[in-house]
Amino acid sequence: MQYLQYLVYVLAFVVIALVSGNNLPACTGSIISSNIISRRKGLLLTILGYSIGFIAEGSLLRAGISSIMPVNSYLLSSVVLFSALVVFLFAHKTKVPQSLSITMSMAILGLDLAIGAKPNLGFLSEMLIAWILTSILAIWLSYSTMKHSYRFLKKKNIWRSVSSMKTLLIMVSFFTAFTLGANTLGFVYALMPHQSAAFYVQLLGIVGIMVGSIFLSRRELSLMGSGIVSMRYLNSLVTQSISALFVELATFFSIPLSNTQMYVSSIYGSTISYKTNMAHGKSIMIILRSWLIMALISIAVGYIVAAFIA
């Protein structure tokens, strides 16, 4: 049993590192690519946001985990983390930002099917509905906010507005990293055996955050920063604010919600308001297709591995 505990720690560390690097562009990609701050400062800002959110609110996902994973053990936790690791290694290789919330949730569903566990169908339905509705709302809110913001900014001094937006973007980028640390990384934290050693588990998570952010984010930054959309200050501010607010709200209801999913949805909504077509449809389709494929693979991997060891 002892070696299974260590296995969970190792898998969780690797997954946290991959997620931190893979999702960093959704946090500070816009302020780094637009040269508001340097890449080094952007990495530091993201690491701080991840870590504070992870420590402050990481435990709020426990209720959600217990609802979709009624049967849990060190062995089953390692199955879920291993499934997520397989998916994220593939996602990192193909340079596509991937959703841990979708990956782990689907891996847990595959595990439940394999061992005959019965998750809380009410919560499962709420989670799936939340994924769909928040995406739709993010698109609508981003579009509406951008449309009204244009009218408001026309009455303001352009240079003063730009200066204010730069400051707000830095603050919002930090908040986005905070919500990812609380919700997405908190999802991993909820699986880890930390009842008697929370401090050491949190320290392990923070080290994983640092390693992933520094060494595993360069390629994703190049795709998310410019491959999806040529981000403007106002566009970035609206996109990140709305996506972060939805994720923070989901955290308080113990619902795992993808920062990347909200980010991409908000980008679509904000760019609809432009007369020119700024969104690169090919990059968007790659991400959407990867989510679907990885979700199916996660279910399959969770089911196969759980069935094999059961």
PDB file of C-alpha atoms in Angstrom, residues 40-230:
ATOM      1  CA  ARG A  40      10.213  36.023 -17.168  1.00  0.00           C
ATOM      2  CA  LYS A  41       7.876  38.323 -15.272  1.00  0.00           C
ATOM      3  CA  GLY A  42       4.892  36.645 -16.900  1.00  0.00           C
ATOM      4  CA  LEU A  43       6.085  33.250 -15.707  1.00  0.00           C
ATOM      5  CA  LEU A  44       6.583  34.581 -12.167  1.00  0.00           C
ATOM      6  CA  LEU A  45       3.105  36.157 -12.155  1.00  0.00           C
ATOM      7  CA  THR A  46       1.550  32.898 -13.308  1.00  0.00           C
ATOM      8  CA  ILE A  47       3.431  30.779 -10.786  1.00  0.00           C
ATOM      9  CA  LEU A  48       2.287  33.057  -7.948  1.00  0.00           C
ATOM     10  CA  GLY A  49      -1.312  32.942  -9.152  1.00  0.00           C
ATOM     11  CA  TYR A  50      -1.294  29.167  -9.550  1.00  0.00           C
ATOM     12  CA  SER A  51       0.262  28.622  -6.126  1.00  0.00           C
ATOM     13  CA  ILE A  52      -1.984  30.981  -4.154  1.00  0.00           C
ATOM     14  CA  GLY A  53      -5.132  29.600  -5.777  1.00  0.00           C
ATOM     15  CA  PHE A  54      -3.930  26.031  -5.235  1.00  0.00           C
ATOM     16  CA  ILE A  55      -3.317  26.628  -1.527  1.00  0.00           C
ATOM     17  CA  ALA A  56      -6.328  28.858  -0.801  1.00  0.00           C
ATOM     18  CA  GLU A  57      -9.090  27.014  -2.677  1.00  0.00           C
ATOM     19  CA  GLY A  58      -7.626  23.730  -3.889  1.00  0.00           C
ATOM     20  CA  SER A  59      -9.670  21.673  -1.423  1.00  0.00           C
ATOM     21  CA  LEU A  60     -13.016  22.992  -2.709  1.00  0.00           C
ATOM     22  CA  LEU A  61     -13.086  20.332  -5.450  1.00  0.00           C
ATOM     23  CA  ARG A  62     -13.305  17.459  -2.953  1.00  0.00           C
ATOM     24  CA  ALA A  63     -17.096  17.371  -3.033  1.00  0.00           C
ATOM     25  CA  GLY A  64     -17.087  17.203  -6.811  1.00  0.00           C
ATOM     26  CA  ILE A  65     -14.555  14.370  -6.824  1.00  0.00           C
ATOM     27  CA  SER A  66     -16.569  12.314  -4.345  1.00  0.00           C
ATOM     28  CA  SER A  67     -19.728  12.829  -6.418  1.00  0.00           C
ATOM     29  CA  ILE A  68     -18.305  11.505  -9.680  1.00  0.00           C
ATOM     30  CA  MET A  69     -15.893   9.056  -8.060  1.00  0.00           C
ATOM     31  CA  PRO A  70     -17.809   7.389  -5.194  1.00  0.00           C
ATOM     32  CA  VAL A  71     -15.256   4.579  -4.880  1.00  0.00           C
ATOM     33  CA  ASN A  72     -11.747   5.875  -4.284  1.00  0.00           C
ATOM     34  CA  SER A  73      -8.394   4.474  -3.202  1.00  0.00           C
ATOM     35  CA  TYR A  74      -4.723   5.091  -3.850  1.00  0.00           C
ATOM     36  CA  LEU A  75      -4.867   2.542  -6.649  1.00  0.00           C
ATOM     37  CA  LEU A  76      -7.900   4.107  -8.355  1.00  0.00           C
ATOM     38  CA  SER A  77      -6.484   7.608  -7.946  1.00  0.00           C
ATOM     39  CA  SER A  78      -3.334   6.453  -9.711  1.00  0.00           C
ATOM     40  CA  VAL A  79      -5.466   5.087 -12.565  1.00  0.00           C
ATOM     41  CA  VAL A  80      -7.118   8.484 -13.073  1.00  0.00           C
ATOM     42  CA  LEU A  81      -3.839  10.372 -12.875  1.00  0.00           C
ATOM     43  CA  PHE A  82      -2.144   7.937 -15.238  1.00  0.00           C
ATOM     44  CA  SER A  83      -4.966   8.389 -17.760  1.00  0.00           C
ATOM     45  CA  ALA A  84      -4.620  12.177 -17.521  1.00  0.00           C
ATOM     46  CA  LEU A  85      -0.860  11.872 -17.909  1.00  0.00           C
ATOM     47  CA  VAL A  86      -1.184   9.847 -21.126  1.00  0.00           C
ATOM     48  CA  VAL A  87      -3.562  12.410 -22.617  1.00  0.00           C
ATOM     49  CA  PHE A  88      -1.455  15.386 -21.617  1.00  0.00           C
ATOM     50  CA  LEU A  89       1.762  13.904 -22.960  1.00  0.00           C
ATOM     51  CA  PHE A  90       0.034  13.587 -26.309  1.00  0.00           C
ATOM     52  CA  ALA A  91      -1.437  17.098 -26.049  1.00  0.00           C
ATOM     53  CA  HIS A  92       1.945  18.603 -25.201  1.00  0.00           C
ATOM     54  CA  LYS A  93       3.573  16.817 -28.131  1.00  0.00           C
ATOM     55  CA  THR A  94       0.962  18.161 -30.565  1.00  0.00           C
ATOM     56  CA  LYS A  95       1.234  21.694 -29.047  1.00  0.00           C
ATOM     57  CA  VAL A  96      -2.501  21.893 -28.305  1.00  0.00           C
ATOM     58  CA  PRO A  97      -3.704  23.337 -24.943  1.00  0.00           C
ATOM     59  CA  GLN A  98      -5.715  20.563 -23.321  1.00  0.00           C
ATOM     60  CA  SER A  99      -8.392  20.602 -20.612  1.00  0.00           C
ATOM     61  CA  LEU A 100      -7.505  18.638 -17.485  1.00  0.00           C
ATOM     62  CA  SER A 101     -11.071  19.030 -16.205  1.00  0.00           C
ATOM     63  CA  ILE A 102     -12.458  17.202 -19.226  1.00  0.00           C
ATOM     64  CA  THR A 103      -9.635  14.666 -19.298  1.00  0.00           C
ATOM     65  CA  MET A 104      -9.829  13.662 -15.634  1.00  0.00           C
ATOM     66  CA  SER A 105     -13.624  13.711 -15.485  1.00  0.00           C
ATOM     67  CA  MET A 106     -13.875  11.403 -18.483  1.00  0.00           C
ATOM     68  CA  ALA A 107     -11.134   9.134 -17.101  1.00  0.00           C
ATOM     69  CA  ILE A 108     -13.111   8.868 -13.859  1.00  0.00           C
ATOM     70  CA  LEU A 109     -16.232   8.041 -15.842  1.00  0.00           C
ATOM     71  CA  GLY A 110     -14.355   5.251 -17.638  1.00  0.00           C
ATOM     72  CA  LEU A 111     -13.097   3.972 -14.303  1.00  0.00           C
ATOM     73  CA  ASP A 112     -16.626   3.991 -12.868  1.00  0.00           C
ATOM     74  CA  LEU A 113     -17.854   1.946 -15.821  1.00  0.00           C
ATOM     75  CA  ALA A 114     -15.049  -0.576 -15.370  1.00  0.00           C
ATOM     76  CA  ILE A 115     -15.538  -1.198 -11.643  1.00  0.00           C
ATOM     77  CA  GLY A 116     -19.320  -0.817 -11.640  1.00  0.00           C
ATOM     78  CA  ALA A 117     -19.327   2.285  -9.449  1.00  0.00           C
ATOM     79  CA  LYS A 118     -22.389   4.521  -9.489  1.00  0.00           C
ATOM     80  CA  PRO A 119     -21.536   8.233  -9.567  1.00  0.00           C
ATOM     81  CA  ASN A 120     -23.992  10.907  -8.484  1.00  0.00           C
ATOM     82  CA  LEU A 121     -25.956  11.290 -11.713  1.00  0.00           C
ATOM     83  CA  GLY A 122     -27.456  14.560 -10.531  1.00  0.00           C
ATOM     84  CA  PHE A 123     -24.047  16.143 -10.037  1.00  0.00           C
ATOM     85  CA  LEU A 124     -22.729  14.566 -13.247  1.00  0.00           C
ATOM     86  CA  SER A 125     -25.608  16.128 -15.178  1.00  0.00           C
ATOM     87  CA  GLU A 126     -24.998  19.499 -13.523  1.00  0.00           C
ATOM     88  CA  MET A 127     -21.327  19.317 -14.470  1.00  0.00           C
ATOM     89  CA  LEU A 128     -22.019  18.510 -18.127  1.00  0.00           C
ATOM     90  CA  ILE A 129     -24.708  21.193 -18.343  1.00  0.00           C
ATOM     91  CA  ALA A 130     -22.347  23.696 -16.726  1.00  0.00           C
ATOM     92  CA  TRP A 131     -19.685  22.948 -19.347  1.00  0.00           C
ATOM     93  CA  ILE A 132     -22.132  23.671 -22.161  1.00  0.00           C
ATOM     94  CA  LEU A 133     -23.969  26.654 -20.663  1.00  0.00           C
ATOM     95  CA  THR A 134     -20.844  28.453 -19.472  1.00  0.00           C
ATOM     96  CA  SER A 135     -19.350  28.201 -22.955  1.00  0.00           C
ATOM     97  CA  ILE A 136     -22.473  29.712 -24.488  1.00  0.00           C
ATOM     98  CA  LEU A 137     -22.669  32.425 -21.837  1.00  0.00           C
ATOM     99  CA  ALA A 138     -18.973  33.218 -22.223  1.00  0.00           C
ATOM    100  CA  ILE A 139     -19.457  33.770 -25.959  1.00  0.00           C
ATOM    101  CA  TRP A 140     -22.506  35.983 -25.419  1.00  0.00           C
ATOM    102  CA  LEU A 141     -21.003  38.007 -22.557  1.00  0.00           C
ATOM    103  CA  SER A 142     -17.747  38.561 -24.418  1.00  0.00           C
ATOM    104  CA  TYR A 143     -19.585  39.775 -27.486  1.00  0.00           C
ATOM    105  CA  SER A 144     -21.904  42.078 -25.501  1.00  0.00           C
ATOM    106  CA  THR A 145     -19.091  43.477 -23.369  1.00  0.00           C
ATOM    107  CA  MET A 146     -16.886  44.216 -26.379  1.00  0.00           C
ATOM    108  CA  LYS A 147     -19.758  45.884 -28.219  1.00  0.00           C
ATOM    109  CA  HIS A 148     -20.577  48.240 -25.339  1.00  0.00           C
ATOM    110  CA  SER A 149     -16.924  48.833 -24.473  1.00  0.00           C
ATOM    111  CA  TYR A 150     -16.277  50.331 -27.914  1.00  0.00           C
ATOM    112  CA  ARG A 151     -18.928  52.973 -27.329  1.00  0.00           C
ATOM    113  CA  PHE A 152     -17.586  53.758 -23.869  1.00  0.00           C
ATOM    114  CA  LEU A 153     -13.940  54.045 -24.956  1.00  0.00           C
ATOM    115  CA  LYS A 154     -14.767  56.424 -27.800  1.00  0.00           C
ATOM    116  CA  LYS A 155     -15.538  59.041 -25.179  1.00  0.00           C
ATOM    117  CA  LYS A 156     -12.241  58.532 -23.327  1.00  0.00           C
ATOM    118  CA  ASN A 157      -8.675  59.599 -23.955  1.00  0.00           C
ATOM    119  CA  ILE A 158      -7.167  56.763 -25.980  1.00  0.00           C
ATOM    120  CA  TRP A 159      -3.702  56.834 -24.396  1.00  0.00           C
ATOM    121  CA  ARG A 160      -5.042  56.959 -20.851  1.00  0.00           C
ATOM    122  CA  SER A 161      -7.383  54.070 -21.684  1.00  0.00           C
ATOM    123  CA  VAL A 162      -4.529  51.974 -23.074  1.00  0.00           C
ATOM    124  CA  SER A 163      -2.440  52.595 -19.949  1.00  0.00           C
ATOM    125  CA  SER A 164      -5.345  51.582 -17.702  1.00  0.00           C
ATOM    126  CA  MET A 165      -6.027  48.446 -19.725  1.00  0.00           C
ATOM    127  CA  LYS A 166      -2.408  47.348 -19.422  1.00  0.00           C
ATOM    128  CA  THR A 167      -2.626  47.557 -15.635  1.00  0.00           C
ATOM    129  CA  LEU A 168      -5.965  45.769 -15.572  1.00  0.00           C
ATOM    130  CA  LEU A 169      -4.627  43.057 -17.864  1.00  0.00           C
ATOM    131  CA  ILE A 170      -1.820  42.266 -15.441  1.00  0.00           C
ATOM    132  CA  MET A 171      -4.318  42.030 -12.579  1.00  0.00           C
ATOM    133  CA  VAL A 172      -6.744  39.877 -14.575  1.00  0.00           C
ATOM    134  CA  SER A 173      -3.915  37.599 -15.731  1.00  0.00           C
ATOM    135  CA  PHE A 174      -3.004  36.967 -12.104  1.00  0.00           C
ATOM    136  CA  PHE A 175      -6.652  36.257 -11.252  1.00  0.00           C
ATOM    137  CA  THR A 176      -6.894  33.836 -14.177  1.00  0.00           C
ATOM    138  CA  ALA A 177      -3.863  31.930 -12.889  1.00  0.00           C
ATOM    139  CA  PHE A 178      -5.406  31.973  -9.400  1.00  0.00           C
ATOM    140  CA  THR A 179      -8.637  30.377 -10.641  1.00  0.00           C
ATOM    141  CA  LEU A 180      -6.732  27.725 -12.596  1.00  0.00           C
ATOM    142  CA  GLY A 181      -4.728  26.857  -9.498  1.00  0.00           C
ATOM    143  CA  ALA A 182      -7.920  26.638  -7.444  1.00  0.00           C
ATOM    144  CA  ASN A 183     -10.077  24.693  -9.897  1.00  0.00           C
ATOM    145  CA  THR A 184      -7.948  22.752 -12.362  1.00  0.00           C
ATOM    146  CA  LEU A 185      -4.963  22.026 -10.131  1.00  0.00           C
ATOM    147  CA  GLY A 186      -7.336  21.712  -7.200  1.00  0.00           C
ATOM    148  CA  PHE A 187      -8.929  18.833  -9.094  1.00  0.00           C
ATOM    149  CA  VAL A 188      -5.611  16.981  -8.878  1.00  0.00           C
ATOM    150  CA  TYR A 189      -5.178  17.990  -5.249  1.00  0.00           C
ATOM    151  CA  ALA A 190      -8.575  16.484  -4.369  1.00  0.00           C
ATOM    152  CA  LEU A 191      -7.336  13.087  -5.592  1.00  0.00           C
ATOM    153  CA  MET A 192      -4.128  13.099  -3.591  1.00  0.00           C
ATOM    154  CA  PRO A 193      -3.766  11.448  -0.152  1.00  0.00           C
ATOM    155  CA  HIS A 194      -3.229  14.552   1.944  1.00  0.00           C
ATOM    156  CA  GLN A 195      -5.404  14.072   5.017  1.00  0.00           C
ATOM    157  CA  SER A 196      -2.387  13.855   7.320  1.00  0.00           C
ATOM    158  CA  ALA A 197       0.272  15.654   5.278  1.00  0.00           C
ATOM    159  CA  ALA A 198      -1.426  18.574   3.541  1.00  0.00           C
ATOM    160  CA  PHE A 199       1.615  20.837   3.829  1.00  0.00           C
ATOM    161  CA  TYR A 200       3.928  18.397   2.089  1.00  0.00           C
ATOM    162  CA  VAL A 201       1.402  17.675  -0.638  1.00  0.00           C
ATOM    163  CA  GLN A 202       0.889  21.398  -1.244  1.00  0.00           C
ATOM    164  CA  LEU A 203       4.654  21.880  -1.400  1.00  0.00           C
ATOM    165  CA  LEU A 204       4.875  19.063  -3.933  1.00  0.00           C
ATOM    166  CA  GLY A 205       2.179  20.749  -5.996  1.00  0.00           C
ATOM    167  CA  ILE A 206       3.945  24.125  -5.934  1.00  0.00           C
ATOM    168  CA  VAL A 207       7.211  22.571  -7.085  1.00  0.00           C
ATOM    169  CA  GLY A 208       5.306  20.909  -9.918  1.00  0.00           C
ATOM    170  CA  ILE A 209       3.792  24.286 -10.817  1.00  0.00           C
ATOM    171  CA  MET A 210       7.226  25.895 -10.994  1.00  0.00           C
ATOM    172  CA  VAL A 211       8.759  23.116 -13.088  1.00  0.00           C
ATOM    173  CA  GLY A 212       5.858  23.028 -15.547  1.00  0.00           C
ATOM    174  CA  SER A 213       5.522  26.797 -15.920  1.00  0.00           C
ATOM    175  CA  ILE A 214       9.206  27.354 -16.564  1.00  0.00           C
ATOM    176  CA  PHE A 215      10.107  24.373 -18.732  1.00  0.00           C
ATOM    177  CA  LEU A 216       6.879  23.201 -20.399  1.00  0.00           C
ATOM    178  CA  SER A 217       5.133  26.338 -21.658  1.00  0.00           C
ATOM    179  CA  ARG A 218       7.214  27.739 -24.526  1.00  0.00           C
ATOM    180  CA  ARG A 219       5.529  25.910 -27.407  1.00  0.00           C
ATOM    181  CA  GLU A 220       2.014  26.453 -26.042  1.00  0.00           C
ATOM    182  CA  LEU A 221       2.736  30.170 -25.698  1.00  0.00           C
ATOM    183  CA  SER A 222       3.595  30.394 -29.382  1.00  0.00           C
ATOM    184  CA  LEU A 223       0.263  28.807 -30.361  1.00  0.00           C
ATOM    185  CA  MET A 224      -2.048  30.459 -27.853  1.00  0.00           C
ATOM    186  CA  GLY A 225      -0.443  33.873 -28.054  1.00  0.00           C
ATOM    187  CA  SER A 226      -0.756  34.331 -31.804  1.00  0.00           C
ATOM    188  CA  GLY A 227      -2.115  31.208 -33.456  1.00  0.00           C
ATOM    189  CA  ILE A 228      -5.710  31.597 -32.308  1.00  0.00           C
ATOM    190  CA  VAL A 229      -6.228  35.315 -32.509  1.00  0.00           C
ATOM    191  CA  SER A 230      -4.245  38.506 -32.818  1.00  0.00           C
TER     192      SER A 230
END
